[in-house]
mmCIF file of C-alpha atoms in Angstrom:
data_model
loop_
_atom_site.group_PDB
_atom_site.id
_atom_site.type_symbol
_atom_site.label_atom_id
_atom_site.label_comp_id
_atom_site.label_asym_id
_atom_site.label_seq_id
_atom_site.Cartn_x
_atom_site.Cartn_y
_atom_site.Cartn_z
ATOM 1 C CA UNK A 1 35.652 65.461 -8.037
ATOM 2 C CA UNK A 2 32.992 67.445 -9.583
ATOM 3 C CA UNK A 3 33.889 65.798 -13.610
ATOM 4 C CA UNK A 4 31.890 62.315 -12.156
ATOM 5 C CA UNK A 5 28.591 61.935 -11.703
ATOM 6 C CA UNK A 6 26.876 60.708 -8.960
ATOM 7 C CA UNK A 7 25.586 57.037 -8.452
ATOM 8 C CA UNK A 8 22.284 56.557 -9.388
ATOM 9 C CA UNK A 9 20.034 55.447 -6.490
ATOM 10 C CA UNK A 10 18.675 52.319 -6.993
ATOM 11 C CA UNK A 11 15.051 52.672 -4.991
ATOM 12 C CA UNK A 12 13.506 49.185 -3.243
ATOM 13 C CA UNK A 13 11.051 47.386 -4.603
ATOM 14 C CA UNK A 14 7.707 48.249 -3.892
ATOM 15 C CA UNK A 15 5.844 45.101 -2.578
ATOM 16 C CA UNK A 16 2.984 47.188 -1.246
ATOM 17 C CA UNK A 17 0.555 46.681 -4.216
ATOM 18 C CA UNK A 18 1.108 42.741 -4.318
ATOM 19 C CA UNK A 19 0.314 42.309 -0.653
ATOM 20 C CA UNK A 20 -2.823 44.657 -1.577
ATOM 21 C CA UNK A 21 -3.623 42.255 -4.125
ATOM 22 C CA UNK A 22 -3.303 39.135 -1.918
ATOM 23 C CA UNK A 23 -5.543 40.621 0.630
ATOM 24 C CA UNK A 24 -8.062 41.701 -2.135
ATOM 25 C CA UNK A 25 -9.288 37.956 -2.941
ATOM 26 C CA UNK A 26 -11.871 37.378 -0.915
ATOM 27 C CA UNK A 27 -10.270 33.746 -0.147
ATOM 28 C CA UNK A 28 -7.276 35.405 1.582
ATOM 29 C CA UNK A 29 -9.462 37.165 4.020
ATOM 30 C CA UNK A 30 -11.410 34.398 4.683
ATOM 31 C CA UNK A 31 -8.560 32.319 5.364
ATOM 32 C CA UNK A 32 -6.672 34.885 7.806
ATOM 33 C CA UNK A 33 -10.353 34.863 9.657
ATOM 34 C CA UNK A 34 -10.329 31.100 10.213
ATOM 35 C CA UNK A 35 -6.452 31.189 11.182
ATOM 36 C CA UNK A 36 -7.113 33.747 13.772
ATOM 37 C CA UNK A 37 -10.524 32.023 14.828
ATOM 38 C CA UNK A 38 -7.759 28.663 15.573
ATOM 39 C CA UNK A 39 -5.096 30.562 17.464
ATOM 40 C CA UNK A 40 -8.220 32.244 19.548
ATOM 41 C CA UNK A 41 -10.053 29.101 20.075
ATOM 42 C CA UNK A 42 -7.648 26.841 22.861
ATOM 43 C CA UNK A 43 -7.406 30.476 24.939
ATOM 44 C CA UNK A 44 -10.880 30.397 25.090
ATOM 45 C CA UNK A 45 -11.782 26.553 25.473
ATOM 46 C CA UNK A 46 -8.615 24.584 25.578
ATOM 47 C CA UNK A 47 -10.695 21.183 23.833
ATOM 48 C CA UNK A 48 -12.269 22.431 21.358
ATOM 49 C CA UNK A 49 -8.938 22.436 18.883
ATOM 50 C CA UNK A 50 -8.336 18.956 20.092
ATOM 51 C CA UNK A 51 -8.254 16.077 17.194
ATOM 52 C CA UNK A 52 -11.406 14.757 18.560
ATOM 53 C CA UNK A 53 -13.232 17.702 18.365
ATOM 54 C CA UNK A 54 -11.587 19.027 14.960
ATOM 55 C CA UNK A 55 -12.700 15.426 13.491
ATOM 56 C CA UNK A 56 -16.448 15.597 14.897
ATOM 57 C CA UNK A 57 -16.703 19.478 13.481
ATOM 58 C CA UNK A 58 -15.435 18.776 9.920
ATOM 59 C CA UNK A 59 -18.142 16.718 8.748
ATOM 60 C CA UNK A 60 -21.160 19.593 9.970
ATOM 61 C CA UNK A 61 -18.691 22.120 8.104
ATOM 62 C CA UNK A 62 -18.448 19.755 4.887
ATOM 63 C CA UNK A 63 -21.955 20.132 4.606
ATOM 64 C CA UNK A 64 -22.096 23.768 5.328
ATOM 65 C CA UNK A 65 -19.744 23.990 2.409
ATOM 66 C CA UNK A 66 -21.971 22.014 -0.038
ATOM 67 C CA UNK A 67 -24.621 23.657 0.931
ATOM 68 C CA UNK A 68 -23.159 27.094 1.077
ATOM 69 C CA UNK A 69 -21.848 27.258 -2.581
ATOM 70 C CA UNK A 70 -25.064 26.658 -3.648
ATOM 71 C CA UNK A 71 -26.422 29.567 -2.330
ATOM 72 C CA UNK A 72 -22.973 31.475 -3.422
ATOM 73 C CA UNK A 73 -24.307 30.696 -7.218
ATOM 74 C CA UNK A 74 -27.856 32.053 -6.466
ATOM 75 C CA UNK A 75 -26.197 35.627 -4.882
ATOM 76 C CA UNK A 76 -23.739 35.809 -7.815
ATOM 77 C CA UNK A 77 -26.849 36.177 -9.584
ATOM 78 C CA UNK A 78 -27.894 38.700 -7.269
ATOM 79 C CA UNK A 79 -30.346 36.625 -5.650
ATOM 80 C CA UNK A 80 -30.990 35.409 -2.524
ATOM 81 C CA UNK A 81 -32.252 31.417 -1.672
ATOM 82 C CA UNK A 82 -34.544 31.333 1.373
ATOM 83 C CA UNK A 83 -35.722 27.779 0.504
ATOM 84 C CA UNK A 84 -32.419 26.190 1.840
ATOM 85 C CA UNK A 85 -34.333 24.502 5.105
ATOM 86 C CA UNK A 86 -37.164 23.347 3.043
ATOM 87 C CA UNK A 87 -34.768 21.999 0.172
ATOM 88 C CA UNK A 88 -31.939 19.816 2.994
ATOM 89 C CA UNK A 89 -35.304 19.151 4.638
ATOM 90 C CA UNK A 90 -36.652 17.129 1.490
ATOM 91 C CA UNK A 91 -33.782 15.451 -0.022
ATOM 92 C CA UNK A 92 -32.813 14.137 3.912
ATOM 93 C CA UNK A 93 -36.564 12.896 3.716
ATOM 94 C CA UNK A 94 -36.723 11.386 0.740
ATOM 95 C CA UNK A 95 -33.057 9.303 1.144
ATOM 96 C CA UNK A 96 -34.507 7.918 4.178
ATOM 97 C CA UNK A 97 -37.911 7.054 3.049
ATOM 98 C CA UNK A 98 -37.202 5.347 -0.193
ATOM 99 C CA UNK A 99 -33.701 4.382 0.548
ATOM 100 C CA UNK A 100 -34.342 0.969 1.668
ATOM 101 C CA UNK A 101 -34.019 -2.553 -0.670
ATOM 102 C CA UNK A 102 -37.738 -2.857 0.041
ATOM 103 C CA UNK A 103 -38.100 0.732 -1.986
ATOM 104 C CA UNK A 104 -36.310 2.433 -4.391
ATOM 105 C CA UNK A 105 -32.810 1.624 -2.965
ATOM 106 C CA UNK A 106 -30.281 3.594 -1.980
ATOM 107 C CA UNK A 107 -28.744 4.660 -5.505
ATOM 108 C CA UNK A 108 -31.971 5.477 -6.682
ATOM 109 C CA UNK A 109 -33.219 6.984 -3.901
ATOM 110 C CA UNK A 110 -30.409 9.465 -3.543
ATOM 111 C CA UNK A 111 -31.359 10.598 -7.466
ATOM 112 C CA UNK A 112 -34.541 10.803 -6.795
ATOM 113 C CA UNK A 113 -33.735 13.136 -3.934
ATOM 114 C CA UNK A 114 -31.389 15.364 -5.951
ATOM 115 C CA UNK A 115 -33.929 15.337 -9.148
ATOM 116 C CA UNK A 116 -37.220 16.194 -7.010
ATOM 117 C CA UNK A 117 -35.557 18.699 -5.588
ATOM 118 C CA UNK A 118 -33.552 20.123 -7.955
ATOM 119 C CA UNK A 119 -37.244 20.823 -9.807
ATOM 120 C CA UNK A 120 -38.271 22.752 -7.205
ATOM 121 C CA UNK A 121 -35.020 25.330 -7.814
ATOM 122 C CA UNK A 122 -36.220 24.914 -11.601
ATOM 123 C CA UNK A 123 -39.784 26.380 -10.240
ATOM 124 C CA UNK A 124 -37.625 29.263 -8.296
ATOM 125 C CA UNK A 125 -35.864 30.392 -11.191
ATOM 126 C CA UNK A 126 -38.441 30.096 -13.673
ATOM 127 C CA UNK A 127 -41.062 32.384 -11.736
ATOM 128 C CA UNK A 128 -38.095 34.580 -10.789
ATOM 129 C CA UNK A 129 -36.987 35.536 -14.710
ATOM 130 C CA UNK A 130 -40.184 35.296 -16.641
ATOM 131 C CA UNK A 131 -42.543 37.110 -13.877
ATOM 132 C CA UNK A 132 -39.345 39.354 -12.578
ATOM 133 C CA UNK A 133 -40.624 38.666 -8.718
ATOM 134 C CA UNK A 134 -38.736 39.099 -5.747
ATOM 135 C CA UNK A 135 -36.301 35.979 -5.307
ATOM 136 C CA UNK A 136 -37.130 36.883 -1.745
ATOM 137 C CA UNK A 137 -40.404 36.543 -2.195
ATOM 138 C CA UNK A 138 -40.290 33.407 -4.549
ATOM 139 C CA UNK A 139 -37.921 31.221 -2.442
ATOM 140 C CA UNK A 140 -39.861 31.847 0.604
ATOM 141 C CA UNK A 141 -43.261 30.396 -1.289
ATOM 142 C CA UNK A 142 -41.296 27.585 -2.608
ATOM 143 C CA UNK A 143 -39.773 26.553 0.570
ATOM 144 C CA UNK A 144 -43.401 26.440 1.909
ATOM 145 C CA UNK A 145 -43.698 24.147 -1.136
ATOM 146 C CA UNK A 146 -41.245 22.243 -0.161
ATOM 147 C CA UNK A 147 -41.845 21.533 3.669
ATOM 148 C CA UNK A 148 -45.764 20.655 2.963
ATOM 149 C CA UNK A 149 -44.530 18.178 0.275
ATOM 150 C CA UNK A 150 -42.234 17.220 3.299
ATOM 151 C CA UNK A 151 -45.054 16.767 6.125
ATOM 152 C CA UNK A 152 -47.251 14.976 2.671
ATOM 153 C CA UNK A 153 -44.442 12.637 2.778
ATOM 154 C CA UNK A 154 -43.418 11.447 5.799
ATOM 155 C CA UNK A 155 -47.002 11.648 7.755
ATOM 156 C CA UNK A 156 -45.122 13.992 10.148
ATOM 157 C CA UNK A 157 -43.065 10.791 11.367
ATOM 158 C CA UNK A 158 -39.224 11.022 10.586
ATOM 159 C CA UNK A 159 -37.810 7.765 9.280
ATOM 160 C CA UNK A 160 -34.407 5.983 9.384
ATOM 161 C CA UNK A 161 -31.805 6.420 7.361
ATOM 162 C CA UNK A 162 -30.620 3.384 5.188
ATOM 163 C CA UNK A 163 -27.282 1.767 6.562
ATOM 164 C CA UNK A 164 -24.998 2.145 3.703
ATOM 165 C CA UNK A 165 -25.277 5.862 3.858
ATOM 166 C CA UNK A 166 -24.908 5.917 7.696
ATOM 167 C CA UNK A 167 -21.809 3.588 7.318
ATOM 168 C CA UNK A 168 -20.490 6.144 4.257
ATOM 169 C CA UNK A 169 -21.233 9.507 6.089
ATOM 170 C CA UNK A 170 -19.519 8.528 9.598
ATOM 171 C CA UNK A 171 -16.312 6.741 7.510
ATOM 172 C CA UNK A 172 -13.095 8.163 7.485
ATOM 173 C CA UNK A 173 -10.337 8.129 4.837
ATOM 174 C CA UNK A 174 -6.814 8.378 6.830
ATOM 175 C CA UNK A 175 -8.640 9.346 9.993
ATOM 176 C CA UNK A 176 -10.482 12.326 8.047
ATOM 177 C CA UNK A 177 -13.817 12.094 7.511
ATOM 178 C CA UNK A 178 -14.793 11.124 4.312
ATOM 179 C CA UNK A 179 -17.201 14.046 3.865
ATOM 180 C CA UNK A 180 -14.718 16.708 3.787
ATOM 181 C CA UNK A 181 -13.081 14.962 0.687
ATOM 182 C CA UNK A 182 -16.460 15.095 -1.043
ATOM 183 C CA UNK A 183 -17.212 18.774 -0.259
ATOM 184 C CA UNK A 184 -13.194 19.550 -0.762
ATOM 185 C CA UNK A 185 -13.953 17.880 -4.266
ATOM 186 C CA UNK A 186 -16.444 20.017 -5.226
ATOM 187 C CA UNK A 187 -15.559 23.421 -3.872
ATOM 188 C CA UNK A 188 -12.562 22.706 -6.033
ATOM 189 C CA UNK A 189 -14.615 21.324 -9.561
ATOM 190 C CA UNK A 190 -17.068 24.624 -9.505
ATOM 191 C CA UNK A 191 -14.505 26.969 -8.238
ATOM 192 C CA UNK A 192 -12.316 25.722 -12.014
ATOM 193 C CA UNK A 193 -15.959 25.679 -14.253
ATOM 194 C CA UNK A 194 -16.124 29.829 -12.367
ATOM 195 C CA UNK A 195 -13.075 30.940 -12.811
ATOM 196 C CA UNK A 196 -11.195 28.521 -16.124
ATOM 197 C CA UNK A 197 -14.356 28.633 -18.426
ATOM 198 C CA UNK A 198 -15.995 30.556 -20.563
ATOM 199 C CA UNK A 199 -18.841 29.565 -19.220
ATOM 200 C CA UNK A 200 -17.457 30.324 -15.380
ATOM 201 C CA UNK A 201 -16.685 33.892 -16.934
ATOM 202 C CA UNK A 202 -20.080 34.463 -18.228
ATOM 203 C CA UNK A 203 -22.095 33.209 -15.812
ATOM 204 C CA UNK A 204 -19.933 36.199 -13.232
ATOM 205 C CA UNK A 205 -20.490 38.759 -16.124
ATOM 206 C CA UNK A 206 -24.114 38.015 -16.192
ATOM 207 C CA UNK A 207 -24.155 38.637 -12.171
ATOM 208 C CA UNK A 208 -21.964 41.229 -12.276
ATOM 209 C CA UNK A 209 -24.045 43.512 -15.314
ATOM 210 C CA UNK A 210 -26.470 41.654 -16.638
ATOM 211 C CA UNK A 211 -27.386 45.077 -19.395
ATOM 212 C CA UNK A 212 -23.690 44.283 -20.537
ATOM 213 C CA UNK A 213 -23.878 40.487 -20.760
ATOM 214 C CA UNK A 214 -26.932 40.645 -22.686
ATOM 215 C CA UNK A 215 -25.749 43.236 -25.408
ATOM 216 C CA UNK A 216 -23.251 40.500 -25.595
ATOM 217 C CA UNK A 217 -25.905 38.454 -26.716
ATOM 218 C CA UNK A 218 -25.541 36.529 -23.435
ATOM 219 C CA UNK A 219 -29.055 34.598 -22.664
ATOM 220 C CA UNK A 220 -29.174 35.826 -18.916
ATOM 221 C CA UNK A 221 -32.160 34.255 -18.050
ATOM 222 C CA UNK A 222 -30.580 30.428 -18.620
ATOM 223 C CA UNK A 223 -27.400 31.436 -15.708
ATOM 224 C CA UNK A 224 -29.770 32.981 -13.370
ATOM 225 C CA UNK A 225 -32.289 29.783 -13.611
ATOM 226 C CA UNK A 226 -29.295 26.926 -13.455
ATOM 227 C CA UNK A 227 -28.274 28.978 -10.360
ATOM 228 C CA UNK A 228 -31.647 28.001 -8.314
ATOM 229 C CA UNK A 229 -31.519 24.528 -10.033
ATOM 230 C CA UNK A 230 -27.823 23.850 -8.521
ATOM 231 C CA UNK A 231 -28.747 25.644 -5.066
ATOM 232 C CA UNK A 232 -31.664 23.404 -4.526
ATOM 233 C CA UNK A 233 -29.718 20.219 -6.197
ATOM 234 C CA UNK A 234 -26.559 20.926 -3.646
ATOM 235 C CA UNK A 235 -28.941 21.483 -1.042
ATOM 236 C CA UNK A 236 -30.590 18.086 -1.326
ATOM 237 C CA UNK A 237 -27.223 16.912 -1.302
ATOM 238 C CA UNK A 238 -26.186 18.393 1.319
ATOM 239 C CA UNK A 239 -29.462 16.523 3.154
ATOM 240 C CA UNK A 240 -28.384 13.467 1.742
ATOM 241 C CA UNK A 241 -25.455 13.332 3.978
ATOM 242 C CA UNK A 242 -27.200 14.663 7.030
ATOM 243 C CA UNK A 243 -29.471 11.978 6.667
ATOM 244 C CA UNK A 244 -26.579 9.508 6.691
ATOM 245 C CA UNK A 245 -24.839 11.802 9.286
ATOM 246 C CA UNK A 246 -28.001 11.578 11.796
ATOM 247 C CA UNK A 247 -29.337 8.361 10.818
ATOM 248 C CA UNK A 248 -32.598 9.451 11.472
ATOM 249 C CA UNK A 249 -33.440 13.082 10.460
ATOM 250 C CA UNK A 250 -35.835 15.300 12.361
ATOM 251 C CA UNK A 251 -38.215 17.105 10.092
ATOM 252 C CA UNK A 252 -36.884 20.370 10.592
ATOM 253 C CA UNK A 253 -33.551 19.238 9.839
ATOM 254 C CA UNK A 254 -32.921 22.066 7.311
ATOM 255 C CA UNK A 255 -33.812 24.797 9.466
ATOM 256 C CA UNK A 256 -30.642 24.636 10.546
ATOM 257 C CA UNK A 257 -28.723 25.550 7.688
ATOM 258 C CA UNK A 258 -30.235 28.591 5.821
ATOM 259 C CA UNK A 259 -28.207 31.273 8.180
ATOM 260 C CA UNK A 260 -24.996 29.521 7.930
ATOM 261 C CA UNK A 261 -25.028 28.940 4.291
ATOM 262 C CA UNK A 262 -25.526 33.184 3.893
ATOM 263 C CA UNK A 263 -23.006 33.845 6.811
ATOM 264 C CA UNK A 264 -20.594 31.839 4.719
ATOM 265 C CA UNK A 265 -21.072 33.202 1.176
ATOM 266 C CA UNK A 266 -20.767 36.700 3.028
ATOM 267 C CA UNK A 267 -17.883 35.852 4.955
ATOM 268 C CA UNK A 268 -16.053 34.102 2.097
ATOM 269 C CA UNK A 269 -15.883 37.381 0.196
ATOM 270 C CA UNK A 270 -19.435 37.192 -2.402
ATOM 271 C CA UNK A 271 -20.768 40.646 -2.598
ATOM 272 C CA UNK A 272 -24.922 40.186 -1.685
ATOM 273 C CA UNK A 273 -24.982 42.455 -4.767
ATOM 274 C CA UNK A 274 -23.800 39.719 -6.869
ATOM 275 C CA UNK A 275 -21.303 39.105 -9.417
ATOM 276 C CA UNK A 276 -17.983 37.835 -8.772
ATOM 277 C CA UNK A 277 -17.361 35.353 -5.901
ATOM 278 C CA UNK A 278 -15.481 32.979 -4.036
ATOM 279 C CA UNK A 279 -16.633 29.544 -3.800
ATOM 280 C CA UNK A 280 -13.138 28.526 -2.019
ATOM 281 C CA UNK A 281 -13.881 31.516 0.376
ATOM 282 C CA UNK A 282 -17.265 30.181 0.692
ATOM 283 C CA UNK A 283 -16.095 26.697 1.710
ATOM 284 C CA UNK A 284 -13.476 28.467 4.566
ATOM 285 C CA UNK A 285 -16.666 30.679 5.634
ATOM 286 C CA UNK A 286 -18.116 27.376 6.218
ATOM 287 C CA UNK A 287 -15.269 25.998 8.390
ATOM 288 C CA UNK A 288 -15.233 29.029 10.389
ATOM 289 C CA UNK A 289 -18.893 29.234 11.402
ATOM 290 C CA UNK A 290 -18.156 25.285 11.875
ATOM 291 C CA UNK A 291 -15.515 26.119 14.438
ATOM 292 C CA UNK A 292 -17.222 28.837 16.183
ATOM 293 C CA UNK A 293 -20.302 26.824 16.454
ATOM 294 C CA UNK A 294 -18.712 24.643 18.286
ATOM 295 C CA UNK A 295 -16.839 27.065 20.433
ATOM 296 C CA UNK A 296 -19.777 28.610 21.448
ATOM 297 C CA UNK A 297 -21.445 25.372 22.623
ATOM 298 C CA UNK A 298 -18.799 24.615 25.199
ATOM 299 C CA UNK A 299 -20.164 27.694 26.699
ATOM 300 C CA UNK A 300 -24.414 27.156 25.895
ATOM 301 C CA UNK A 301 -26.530 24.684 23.761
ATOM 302 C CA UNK A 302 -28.889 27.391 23.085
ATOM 303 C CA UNK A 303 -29.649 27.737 19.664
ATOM 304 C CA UNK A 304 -30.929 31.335 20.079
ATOM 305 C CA UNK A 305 -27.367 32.358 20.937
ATOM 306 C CA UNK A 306 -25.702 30.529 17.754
ATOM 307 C CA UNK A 307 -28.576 32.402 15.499
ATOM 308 C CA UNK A 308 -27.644 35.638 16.952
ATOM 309 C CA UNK A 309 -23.861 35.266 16.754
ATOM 310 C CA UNK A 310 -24.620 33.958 12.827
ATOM 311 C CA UNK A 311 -26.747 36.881 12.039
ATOM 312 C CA UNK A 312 -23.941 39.292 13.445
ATOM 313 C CA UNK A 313 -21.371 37.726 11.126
ATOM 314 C CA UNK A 314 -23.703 38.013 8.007
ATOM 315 C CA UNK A 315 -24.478 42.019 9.358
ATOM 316 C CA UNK A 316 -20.798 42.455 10.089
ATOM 317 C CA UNK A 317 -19.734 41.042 6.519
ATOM 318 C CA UNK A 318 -22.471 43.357 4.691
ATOM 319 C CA UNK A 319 -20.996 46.576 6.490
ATOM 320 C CA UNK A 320 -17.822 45.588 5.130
ATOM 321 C CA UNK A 321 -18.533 44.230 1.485
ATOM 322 C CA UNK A 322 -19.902 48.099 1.624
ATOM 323 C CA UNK A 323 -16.429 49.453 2.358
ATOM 324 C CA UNK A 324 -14.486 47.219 -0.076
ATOM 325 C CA UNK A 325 -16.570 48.780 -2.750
ATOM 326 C CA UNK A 326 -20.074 47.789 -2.691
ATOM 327 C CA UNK A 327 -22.854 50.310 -3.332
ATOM 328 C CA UNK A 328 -26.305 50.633 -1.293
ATOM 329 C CA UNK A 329 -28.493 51.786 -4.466
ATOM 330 C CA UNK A 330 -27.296 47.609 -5.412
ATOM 331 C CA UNK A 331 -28.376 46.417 -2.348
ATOM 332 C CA UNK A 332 -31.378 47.969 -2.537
ATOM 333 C CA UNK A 333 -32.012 46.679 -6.022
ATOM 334 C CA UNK A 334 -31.778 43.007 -4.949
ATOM 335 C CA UNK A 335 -35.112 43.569 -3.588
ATOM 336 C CA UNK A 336 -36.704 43.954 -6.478
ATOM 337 C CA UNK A 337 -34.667 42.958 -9.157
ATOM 338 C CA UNK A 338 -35.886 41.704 -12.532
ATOM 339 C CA UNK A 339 -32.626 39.183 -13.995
ATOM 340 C CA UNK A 340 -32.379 39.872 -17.659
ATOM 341 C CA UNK A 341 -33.897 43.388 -17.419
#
């Protein structure tokens, strides 16, 4: 019957650009990598996905986290924090040297850590905006700073921790321990301030272009300076809690931390270019490098081997920030960037 037209053709939905979206946040990808690290991990060592050794790996990657999304704020700036050793180094110190009833006390003593170091981040950013140095450069000198106010401190003894904080950082809360809630807590409180604030929105615009923010009338100066201030702070914290964690904290404590806080910014998504990031991809960066960790010690204890298998992750994760969009001439300006130029 040529008088009726033909049905139109209804054509399927296209869910090709949502699933592009989903695996555009940098929190998907980071997710899928710590899925696939789980499902790898009992093929490879059958006990290290057992609840005893998930329960003695969450608290190191709680305070990978904390740590970690300190340093995420500092590279969103298009920075980079190289006093991360010197800074967990300090405010582990200082806990367990004045934490005691016959000093400060513990409540005090854990300000005082947070403060003192917290003022060394203020020195970072400071130099780092009004003399436009390196942030390389700068956070190298101040972690110097920081371990000779260490070895001032302590005599080059290490002391003990007070036992309250021991007690709070081996506790568990329904058989989880208790420092996963904390850095779960705060992942989630800067991750609403970055991305449900104004402020959240400007401090990424100021990363992101800082020539645009400021023709905004944007002070860029203040976001790139409160930046170093919280990395340092969350640092100390984060040496708070391996002072409690250890009870009794080498000296070089920190030194542990500085390549796992970058492989985790890098792996949860942050471009080393700065601007928009991930603190939620940050903190499953964290438990992935937490989990692998410990995978590769049920082969070797060597800490050479971790380092290298860290610093392959941060290389691998540059290469491919690159290829989701990044740009070299950027990289290449983090070296000698001037914030607020």
């Amino acid at each position: 019957m040529t008088g009726l037209a033909a049905p139109a053709r209804i054509a399927p939905k296209d869910h090709g650009p949502t699933a592009r979206m989903v695996l555009a946040w940098p929190g998907t990808r980071a997710l899928i990598a710590v899925a696939a690290l789980f499902l790898v991990s009992p093929l490879i060592a059958p006990g290290s996905v057992g609840p005893t050794a998930i329960v003695s790996m969450l608290p190191f990657a709680a305070l990978i986290a904390i740590v970690a999304i300190g340093q995420t704020l500092v590279i969103q700036q298009g920075g980079l924090d190289l006093s991360i050793p010197g800074a967990v180094t300090l405010g582990a110190l200082i806990v367990a040297r004045f934490g005691g009833d016959d000093a400060l006390g513990l409540p005090a003593a854990i300000v005082a850590a947070i403060v003192a170091t917290a003022a060394f981040g203020l020195a970072s950013g400071l130099v780092i905006t009004l003399f436009g140095l390196p942030p390389l450069v700068v956070t190298i000198a101040v972690n110097a700073l920081m371990i000779g106010t260490v070895q001032a401190v302590s005599g080059g003894f290490a002391t003990q921790s007070p036992d309250a904080l021991n007690q709070f950082a081996l506790s568990r809360w329904g058989g989880i321990p208790v420092l996963v809630f904390f850095a779960v807590a705060l992942t989630l409180a800067v991750h609403i301030v970055l991305k449900l604030t104004r402020l959240g929105r400007r401090f990424e615009l100021v990363g992101e272009n800082p020539r645009s923010a400021a023709n905004l009338g944007i002070g860029t100066r203040g976001y790139t300076i409160v930046a170093y201030v919280l990395s340092a702070g969350l640092a100390a914290a984060g040496g708070v809690l391996l002072a409690g964690l250890l009870r009794t904290p080498t000296l070089t404590a920190g030194d542990d931390y500085l390549l796992p806080s970058i492989a985790a910014v890098v792996l949860g998504g942050t471009a080393l270019t700065g601007g928009r990031g991930s603190v939620v991809g940050t903190a499953l960066g964290a438990l992935f490098l937490a989990q692998l960790t410990q995978l590769v010690q049920t082969f070797t204890q060597a800490t050479a081997v971790q380092n290298i298998v860290q610093a392959l992750i941060i290389g691998v994760g540059i290469v491919a920030q690159l290829q989701l969009g990044g740009t070299t001439s950027r990289i290449r300006n983090l070296m000698r960037r001037r914030p607020g130029a």
